[in-house]
Amino acid sequence: MSLFSASNLNLKCIKTTLLFCFLYSYVSWSQSEEPSMYHNHAIDMMRENIKFLATTEEYANNTTFLEIAEKLPKTFDRYNIKNYETTLKYIADELELSEATIKKYYSPFHFTKEMANMHHVATHALADIYFTAENYKQAIAFYNKAMFTHAPTGTSVTTINKDFLRIEFDVSEAHFKLKNYDMAVLHLLHNLMNQQSFGDHVTKTLKEYEPYIDAIVFLPKLEAMLKTIQKGEGYNLKYNFNGKTIQFSPFVESPSSCRATILSSDFYKSLKKNAVSKKTASGLSSKTIKPIKKLASFKIDDNIFHHANAINDFIKAVLIIGNTEAFSKDDTYQTTAISLISHLENDTFNEALKELEYIVNEAFSIKASIKTLDEKQKKAVENIRHFALHYKLDIIMANKEYPMALGAIQYVKSVEGFAFVSDNKKDIETDKEDLLFTEAYAYNGFATSEFGLINMLGALINCDNYETEINTMMMDVATALGKERVVKFLTQLETNVADNQADEITLTSAPFNVKVPNIKELSKDQIKSKIQTSTIWKGFME
């Protein structure tokens, strides 16, 4: 546990001191080709503490510890420390060192002042040994342990923070060596958010790393991550990136100040600019669709999304429209396309409401762009507006926002260009059934009334695939209304198939009147039979 208190810090003094200390240490280790060993002096104080503790009563009976102490060299330095990996692992993870022992032998003028840091120094030293040996995975594991399992302690917050800054730089470089470029950037951003780091070096390194990351993919992940920054354990903060919780120690910065630092940084501005320009230049071209391997495996929950199996067709349509003359220069459209793909990659498509809303709102501009396409492309994009609105509708339904859902359904029904297009009549029928069932479900959640019942009946007449579900919903509403109201409603119910429009059915039970499609082209007698064999009719009229 750290002995310092943030409330007692003279921040101005600390910032000045820290910048000098970090600059000095950075220049010294960055220009050296010697084995990496941040605690070059502290490792020898650790050796002295081991030798000393071997003489105390607390460790008189610890044979393993005494054997380790007996085999120690006259000094530990960056060159010979690698030969004592077993010793370091014992000190890091097995040595039991009580606070009582630390307090008993502590002296500010003696090597025992560093006794409390033995676990940290051993762990950090192991990480440096693995880093020098190019065993980067092990190095990362021990760097993380040095920061969060065996964190340094002491009275100097400057020293502790400088230790963390160095670790973050080394972890970043280790990830870079492993070609984990996203993680390499993230650990540099930890230092950027710290604000006490040698900022010029962070900015320079971020600029060097930026060409190695895919701005189109990384940007939405970064923006999503910033929203999740929150307090962690102790002085640490944590966030979620790509489904993984990551913690970091930003000195005395808050979640809001960390977000502000990133959003105002040159790196973020450059990333955003590159994401848009790359997508505009080539990212949405038909040539780029093929290399996107994940495109073939995109999947959304078919229990929620009625057109789940058409998601690849939808994304391809979005890309084709994005490559038209009108939309290839439209930054908002380009960013929307990037974000939609990112949601699919991260399995968060149910959060893509804003992006789908944009596609819906741009429907008429998109319609104009479709006219400029060749026949094959026109075929590929003919349902883009319908899919966007249906996916939006399904998200709204999943959020139980039923009044809004009913409005979206009316839009699909009544606005030109939003109907489902297909050469397969069965597919069109299935789409209409899905929409009617969704409408019935929304009325069930929103309107416990005769108006809800009459719309559910309209769905029941048409939806063979959802008969059981709709019958159950109608019985729930009918039970809530009571027998008297339901009998009156059913007694007054009239059906009519318009002579001049055989694909439309009118249902009337004063004062309610609705028109629904006649998907199956049923006659008036067939419609009547469907109603009189329904669960609600049998339950209240027989």
Short mmCIF file of C-alpha atoms in Angstrom, two decimals, residues 115-421:
data_model
loop_
_atom_site.label_atom_id
_atom_site.label_comp_id
_atom_site.label_asym_id
_atom_site.label_seq_id
_atom_site.Cartn_x
_atom_site.Cartn_y
_atom_site.Cartn_z
CA MET A 115 12.77 -3.55 2.36
CA ALA A 116 9.07 -2.96 1.67
CA ASN A 117 9.80 -2.83 -2.06
CA MET A 118 11.58 -6.16 -2.34
CA HIS A 119 8.61 -7.89 -3.99
CA HIS A 120 8.24 -5.09 -6.53
CA VAL A 121 11.94 -4.79 -7.32
CA ALA A 122 12.28 -8.55 -7.86
CA THR A 123 9.19 -8.63 -10.11
CA HIS A 124 10.26 -5.59 -12.14
CA ALA A 125 13.75 -7.01 -12.49
CA LEU A 126 12.35 -10.29 -13.84
CA ALA A 127 10.29 -8.33 -16.37
CA ASP A 128 13.41 -6.46 -17.53
CA ILE A 129 15.36 -9.72 -17.82
CA TYR A 130 12.65 -11.25 -20.01
CA PHE A 131 12.43 -8.06 -22.07
CA THR A 132 16.20 -8.08 -22.75
CA ALA A 133 15.96 -11.78 -23.67
CA GLU A 134 13.15 -10.87 -26.12
CA ASN A 135 10.70 -13.06 -24.21
CA TYR A 136 8.09 -10.36 -24.56
CA LYS A 137 5.02 -12.29 -23.41
CA GLN A 138 6.68 -13.13 -20.12
CA ALA A 139 7.96 -9.57 -19.84
CA ILE A 140 4.44 -8.15 -20.22
CA ALA A 141 3.08 -10.54 -17.59
CA PHE A 142 5.73 -9.53 -15.04
CA TYR A 143 5.47 -5.82 -15.85
CA ASN A 144 1.75 -6.00 -15.10
CA LYS A 145 2.46 -7.88 -11.89
CA ALA A 146 5.04 -5.24 -10.92
CA MET A 147 2.43 -2.51 -11.36
CA PHE A 148 -0.65 -4.06 -9.82
CA THR A 149 0.24 -7.15 -7.75
CA HIS A 150 3.52 -5.93 -6.26
CA ALA A 151 3.15 -2.19 -6.73
CA PRO A 152 5.98 -0.01 -5.41
CA THR A 153 5.54 1.76 -2.09
CA GLY A 154 7.26 4.71 -0.51
CA THR A 155 6.94 8.33 0.51
CA SER A 156 7.78 9.77 -2.92
CA VAL A 157 4.84 9.82 -5.32
CA THR A 158 7.23 11.16 -7.97
CA THR A 159 9.42 8.06 -7.76
CA ILE A 160 6.44 5.72 -7.87
CA ASN A 161 4.88 7.43 -10.86
CA LYS A 162 8.20 7.48 -12.72
CA ASP A 163 8.39 3.72 -12.16
CA PHE A 164 4.91 3.27 -13.68
CA LEU A 165 5.71 5.49 -16.64
CA ARG A 166 8.76 3.40 -17.47
CA ILE A 167 6.78 0.17 -17.15
CA GLU A 168 4.10 1.48 -19.53
CA PHE A 169 6.75 2.41 -22.11
CA ASP A 170 8.33 -1.04 -21.86
CA VAL A 171 4.96 -2.84 -22.04
CA SER A 172 4.10 -0.77 -25.10
CA GLU A 173 7.36 -1.68 -26.80
CA ALA A 174 6.92 -5.36 -25.91
CA HIS A 175 3.45 -5.38 -27.49
CA PHE A 176 4.88 -3.63 -30.54
CA LYS A 177 7.56 -6.32 -30.89
CA LEU A 178 4.79 -8.93 -30.73
CA LYS A 179 2.87 -6.97 -33.40
CA ASN A 180 0.03 -6.31 -30.95
CA TYR A 181 -0.19 -2.79 -32.29
CA ASP A 182 -3.50 -1.82 -30.68
CA MET A 183 -2.14 -2.71 -27.24
CA ALA A 184 1.14 -0.94 -27.97
CA VAL A 185 -0.79 2.25 -28.65
CA LEU A 186 -3.04 1.83 -25.61
CA HIS A 187 -0.10 1.62 -23.21
CA LEU A 188 1.38 4.77 -24.71
CA LEU A 189 -1.99 6.43 -24.20
CA HIS A 190 -1.78 5.47 -20.52
CA ASN A 191 1.28 7.69 -20.28
CA LEU A 192 -0.39 10.40 -22.32
CA MET A 193 -3.34 10.41 -19.89
CA ASN A 194 -0.89 10.50 -16.98
CA GLN A 195 0.13 14.01 -18.10
CA GLN A 196 3.27 13.80 -15.96
CA SER A 197 5.16 11.86 -18.61
CA PHE A 198 7.80 13.03 -21.04
CA GLY A 199 5.01 14.05 -23.41
CA ASP A 200 7.13 14.76 -26.49
CA HIS A 201 8.45 11.20 -26.48
CA VAL A 202 4.92 9.78 -26.12
CA THR A 203 3.64 11.91 -28.99
CA LYS A 204 6.62 11.01 -31.18
CA THR A 205 6.24 7.28 -30.51
CA LEU A 206 2.48 7.40 -31.13
CA LYS A 207 3.21 8.99 -34.49
CA GLU A 208 5.65 6.17 -35.26
CA TYR A 209 3.12 3.50 -34.25
CA GLU A 210 0.11 5.02 -36.03
CA PRO A 211 0.88 3.54 -39.48
CA TYR A 212 0.77 0.07 -37.93
CA ILE A 213 -2.84 0.30 -36.73
CA ASP A 214 -5.99 0.29 -38.83
CA ALA A 215 -7.50 3.71 -38.08
CA ILE A 216 -10.86 2.64 -39.48
CA VAL A 217 -11.14 -0.21 -36.99
CA PHE A 218 -9.22 1.27 -34.04
CA LEU A 219 -10.99 4.65 -33.87
CA PRO A 220 -14.47 3.40 -32.87
CA LYS A 221 -12.89 0.98 -30.40
CA LEU A 222 -10.95 3.85 -28.84
CA GLU A 223 -14.02 6.09 -28.66
CA ALA A 224 -16.01 3.28 -27.05
CA MET A 225 -13.16 2.68 -24.58
CA LEU A 226 -13.08 6.34 -23.49
CA LYS A 227 -16.72 6.13 -22.42
CA THR A 228 -15.91 3.25 -20.05
CA ILE A 229 -13.03 4.84 -18.08
CA GLN A 230 -13.87 4.68 -14.39
CA LYS A 231 -12.29 4.40 -10.97
CA GLY A 232 -10.54 1.12 -10.19
CA GLU A 233 -8.73 -0.08 -7.10
CA GLY A 234 -6.78 2.47 -5.07
CA TYR A 235 -5.45 5.24 -7.29
CA ASN A 236 -5.90 3.20 -10.47
CA LEU A 237 -8.45 3.70 -13.22
CA LYS A 238 -9.84 1.01 -15.50
CA TYR A 239 -11.65 0.74 -18.82
CA ASN A 240 -13.01 -1.81 -21.26
CA PHE A 241 -11.34 -2.29 -24.62
CA ASN A 242 -12.61 -4.89 -27.06
CA GLY A 243 -14.29 -6.85 -24.27
CA LYS A 244 -11.23 -6.83 -22.00
CA THR A 245 -10.91 -4.84 -18.75
CA ILE A 246 -7.58 -3.00 -18.53
CA GLN A 247 -6.35 -0.95 -15.58
CA PHE A 248 -3.74 1.79 -15.46
CA SER A 249 -2.36 4.31 -13.00
CA PRO A 250 -2.74 7.88 -14.30
CA PHE A 251 -1.10 9.63 -11.29
CA VAL A 252 -3.78 12.02 -9.96
CA GLU A 253 -5.91 12.30 -13.10
CA SER A 254 -9.68 11.67 -13.12
CA PRO A 255 -11.70 9.70 -15.71
CA SER A 256 -12.99 12.95 -17.22
CA SER A 257 -9.54 14.53 -17.48
CA CYS A 258 -8.20 11.36 -19.10
CA ARG A 259 -10.96 11.46 -21.73
CA ALA A 260 -10.32 15.15 -22.38
CA THR A 261 -6.58 14.52 -22.79
CA ILE A 262 -7.11 11.86 -25.47
CA LEU A 263 -9.83 13.73 -27.36
CA SER A 264 -7.69 16.88 -27.54
CA SER A 265 -4.49 15.02 -28.48
CA ASP A 266 -2.77 15.24 -31.85
CA PHE A 267 -2.91 11.45 -32.04
CA TYR A 268 -6.71 11.32 -31.79
CA LYS A 269 -7.15 14.13 -34.32
CA SER A 270 -4.78 12.41 -36.74
CA LEU A 271 -6.48 9.05 -36.22
CA LYS A 272 -9.90 10.51 -36.95
CA LYS A 273 -8.67 12.28 -40.05
CA ASN A 274 -6.97 9.13 -41.35
CA ALA A 275 -10.01 6.94 -40.69
CA VAL A 276 -12.22 9.16 -42.83
CA SER A 277 -9.68 9.79 -45.58
CA LYS A 278 -8.75 6.10 -45.94
CA LYS A 279 -12.36 5.05 -46.14
CA THR A 280 -13.14 7.81 -48.62
CA ALA A 281 -10.14 7.00 -50.78
CA SER A 282 -10.47 3.24 -51.02
CA GLY A 283 -12.01 1.64 -47.95
CA LEU A 284 -15.53 1.56 -49.38
CA SER A 285 -14.64 0.50 -52.89
CA SER A 286 -15.94 -2.78 -54.21
CA LYS A 287 -12.32 -3.95 -54.51
CA THR A 288 -11.93 -3.65 -50.75
CA ILE A 289 -14.99 -5.74 -49.91
CA LYS A 290 -13.35 -9.02 -50.88
CA PRO A 291 -10.32 -8.85 -48.51
CA ILE A 292 -12.56 -8.18 -45.51
CA LYS A 293 -12.53 -11.78 -44.33
CA LYS A 294 -14.90 -11.13 -41.46
CA LEU A 295 -17.60 -9.91 -43.84
CA ALA A 296 -18.56 -13.48 -44.64
CA SER A 297 -18.92 -14.36 -40.97
CA PHE A 298 -20.80 -11.32 -39.68
CA LYS A 299 -23.77 -12.51 -37.67
CA ILE A 300 -26.45 -10.88 -35.57
CA ASP A 301 -28.92 -12.45 -33.19
CA ASP A 302 -31.69 -14.00 -35.27
CA ASN A 303 -33.88 -14.12 -32.16
CA ILE A 304 -34.02 -10.32 -32.25
CA PHE A 305 -33.30 -9.31 -35.85
CA HIS A 306 -35.73 -10.57 -38.47
CA HIS A 307 -33.28 -10.06 -41.32
CA ALA A 308 -30.34 -11.53 -39.40
CA ASN A 309 -29.32 -13.72 -42.34
CA ALA A 310 -29.17 -10.67 -44.62
CA ILE A 311 -26.59 -8.71 -42.62
CA ASN A 312 -23.83 -9.35 -45.17
CA ASP A 313 -26.07 -8.09 -47.97
CA PHE A 314 -26.85 -4.98 -45.94
CA ILE A 315 -23.18 -4.17 -45.23
CA LYS A 316 -22.22 -4.73 -48.86
CA ALA A 317 -25.01 -2.35 -49.87
CA VAL A 318 -23.71 0.25 -47.40
CA LEU A 319 -20.24 -0.09 -48.93
CA ILE A 320 -21.51 0.21 -52.50
CA ILE A 321 -23.49 3.38 -51.72
CA GLY A 322 -20.44 4.74 -49.92
CA ASN A 323 -18.51 4.46 -53.15
CA THR A 324 -20.95 6.52 -55.20
CA GLU A 325 -20.00 10.04 -56.23
CA ALA A 326 -22.39 11.66 -53.78
CA PHE A 327 -21.44 9.65 -50.68
CA SER A 328 -17.74 8.96 -51.28
CA LYS A 329 -17.13 12.59 -50.33
CA ASP A 330 -19.57 12.57 -47.42
CA ASP A 331 -17.56 12.31 -44.18
CA THR A 332 -20.66 11.52 -42.11
CA TYR A 333 -21.66 8.62 -44.33
CA GLN A 334 -18.10 7.29 -44.38
CA THR A 335 -17.87 7.42 -40.57
CA THR A 336 -21.29 5.74 -40.29
CA ALA A 337 -20.17 2.86 -42.51
CA ILE A 338 -17.00 2.42 -40.46
CA SER A 339 -18.99 2.38 -37.24
CA LEU A 340 -21.53 -0.16 -38.54
CA ILE A 341 -18.74 -2.57 -39.47
CA SER A 342 -17.08 -1.99 -36.10
CA HIS A 343 -20.33 -2.84 -34.29
CA LEU A 344 -20.50 -6.12 -36.20
CA GLU A 345 -16.87 -6.96 -35.47
CA ASN A 346 -17.41 -6.26 -31.77
CA ASP A 347 -20.78 -8.03 -31.57
CA THR A 348 -22.51 -4.78 -30.52
CA PHE A 349 -24.86 -4.35 -33.49
CA ASN A 350 -27.77 -3.87 -31.07
CA GLU A 351 -26.12 -0.54 -30.17
CA ALA A 352 -26.00 0.73 -33.76
CA LEU A 353 -29.24 2.73 -33.53
CA LYS A 354 -27.63 6.06 -34.42
CA GLU A 355 -25.95 4.66 -37.51
CA LEU A 356 -29.13 2.94 -38.74
CA GLU A 357 -31.11 6.12 -38.08
CA TYR A 358 -28.68 7.97 -40.34
CA ILE A 359 -29.18 5.47 -43.19
CA VAL A 360 -32.97 5.78 -42.79
CA ASN A 361 -32.88 9.59 -42.75
CA GLU A 362 -30.69 9.67 -45.86
CA ALA A 363 -33.13 7.40 -47.68
CA PHE A 364 -34.11 9.79 -50.41
CA SER A 365 -30.53 10.86 -51.12
CA ILE A 366 -29.59 7.19 -51.25
CA LYS A 367 -32.47 6.55 -53.64
CA ALA A 368 -31.05 9.19 -55.99
CA SER A 369 -27.59 7.59 -55.83
CA ILE A 370 -29.01 4.16 -56.64
CA LYS A 371 -30.08 5.49 -60.05
CA THR A 372 -26.39 6.05 -60.93
CA LEU A 373 -25.44 2.40 -60.37
CA ASP A 374 -25.27 -0.40 -62.92
CA GLU A 375 -27.97 -3.07 -62.87
CA LYS A 376 -25.98 -5.55 -60.79
CA GLN A 377 -25.23 -2.93 -58.14
CA LYS A 378 -28.82 -1.73 -58.12
CA LYS A 379 -29.88 -5.27 -57.35
CA ALA A 380 -27.36 -5.48 -54.51
CA VAL A 381 -28.55 -2.30 -52.81
CA GLU A 382 -32.31 -2.42 -53.48
CA ASN A 383 -33.14 -3.33 -49.86
CA ILE A 384 -30.64 -1.13 -48.03
CA ARG A 385 -33.33 1.24 -46.74
CA HIS A 386 -35.67 -1.56 -45.76
CA PHE A 387 -32.95 -3.44 -43.86
CA ALA A 388 -31.78 -0.29 -42.07
CA LEU A 389 -35.31 0.55 -40.93
CA HIS A 390 -36.08 -3.05 -39.94
CA TYR A 391 -32.85 -3.39 -37.94
CA LYS A 392 -33.62 -0.05 -36.27
CA LEU A 393 -37.13 -1.30 -35.52
CA ASP A 394 -35.82 -4.52 -33.98
CA ILE A 395 -33.42 -2.61 -31.71
CA ILE A 396 -36.29 -0.37 -30.58
CA MET A 397 -38.40 -3.44 -29.88
CA ALA A 398 -35.59 -5.05 -27.90
CA ASN A 399 -35.48 -1.85 -25.81
CA LYS A 400 -39.28 -2.11 -25.30
CA GLU A 401 -39.88 1.35 -26.80
CA TYR A 402 -43.21 0.24 -28.29
CA PRO A 403 -44.77 3.62 -29.30
CA MET A 404 -41.61 4.46 -31.26
CA ALA A 405 -41.67 0.99 -32.82
CA LEU A 406 -45.24 1.45 -34.04
CA GLY A 407 -44.21 4.69 -35.71
CA ALA A 408 -41.33 2.94 -37.49
CA ILE A 409 -43.67 0.18 -38.67
CA GLN A 410 -46.04 2.73 -40.23
CA TYR A 411 -43.04 4.22 -42.03
CA VAL A 412 -42.14 0.84 -43.53
CA LYS A 413 -45.76 0.35 -44.60
CA SER A 414 -46.49 3.74 -46.07
CA VAL A 415 -43.30 5.40 -47.36
CA GLU A 416 -42.20 4.54 -50.87
CA GLY A 417 -38.84 2.81 -51.11
CA PHE A 418 -38.94 1.02 -47.75
CA ALA A 419 -40.85 -2.09 -48.80
CA PHE A 420 -38.93 -5.34 -49.12
CA VAL A 421 -37.99 -6.19 -52.72
#
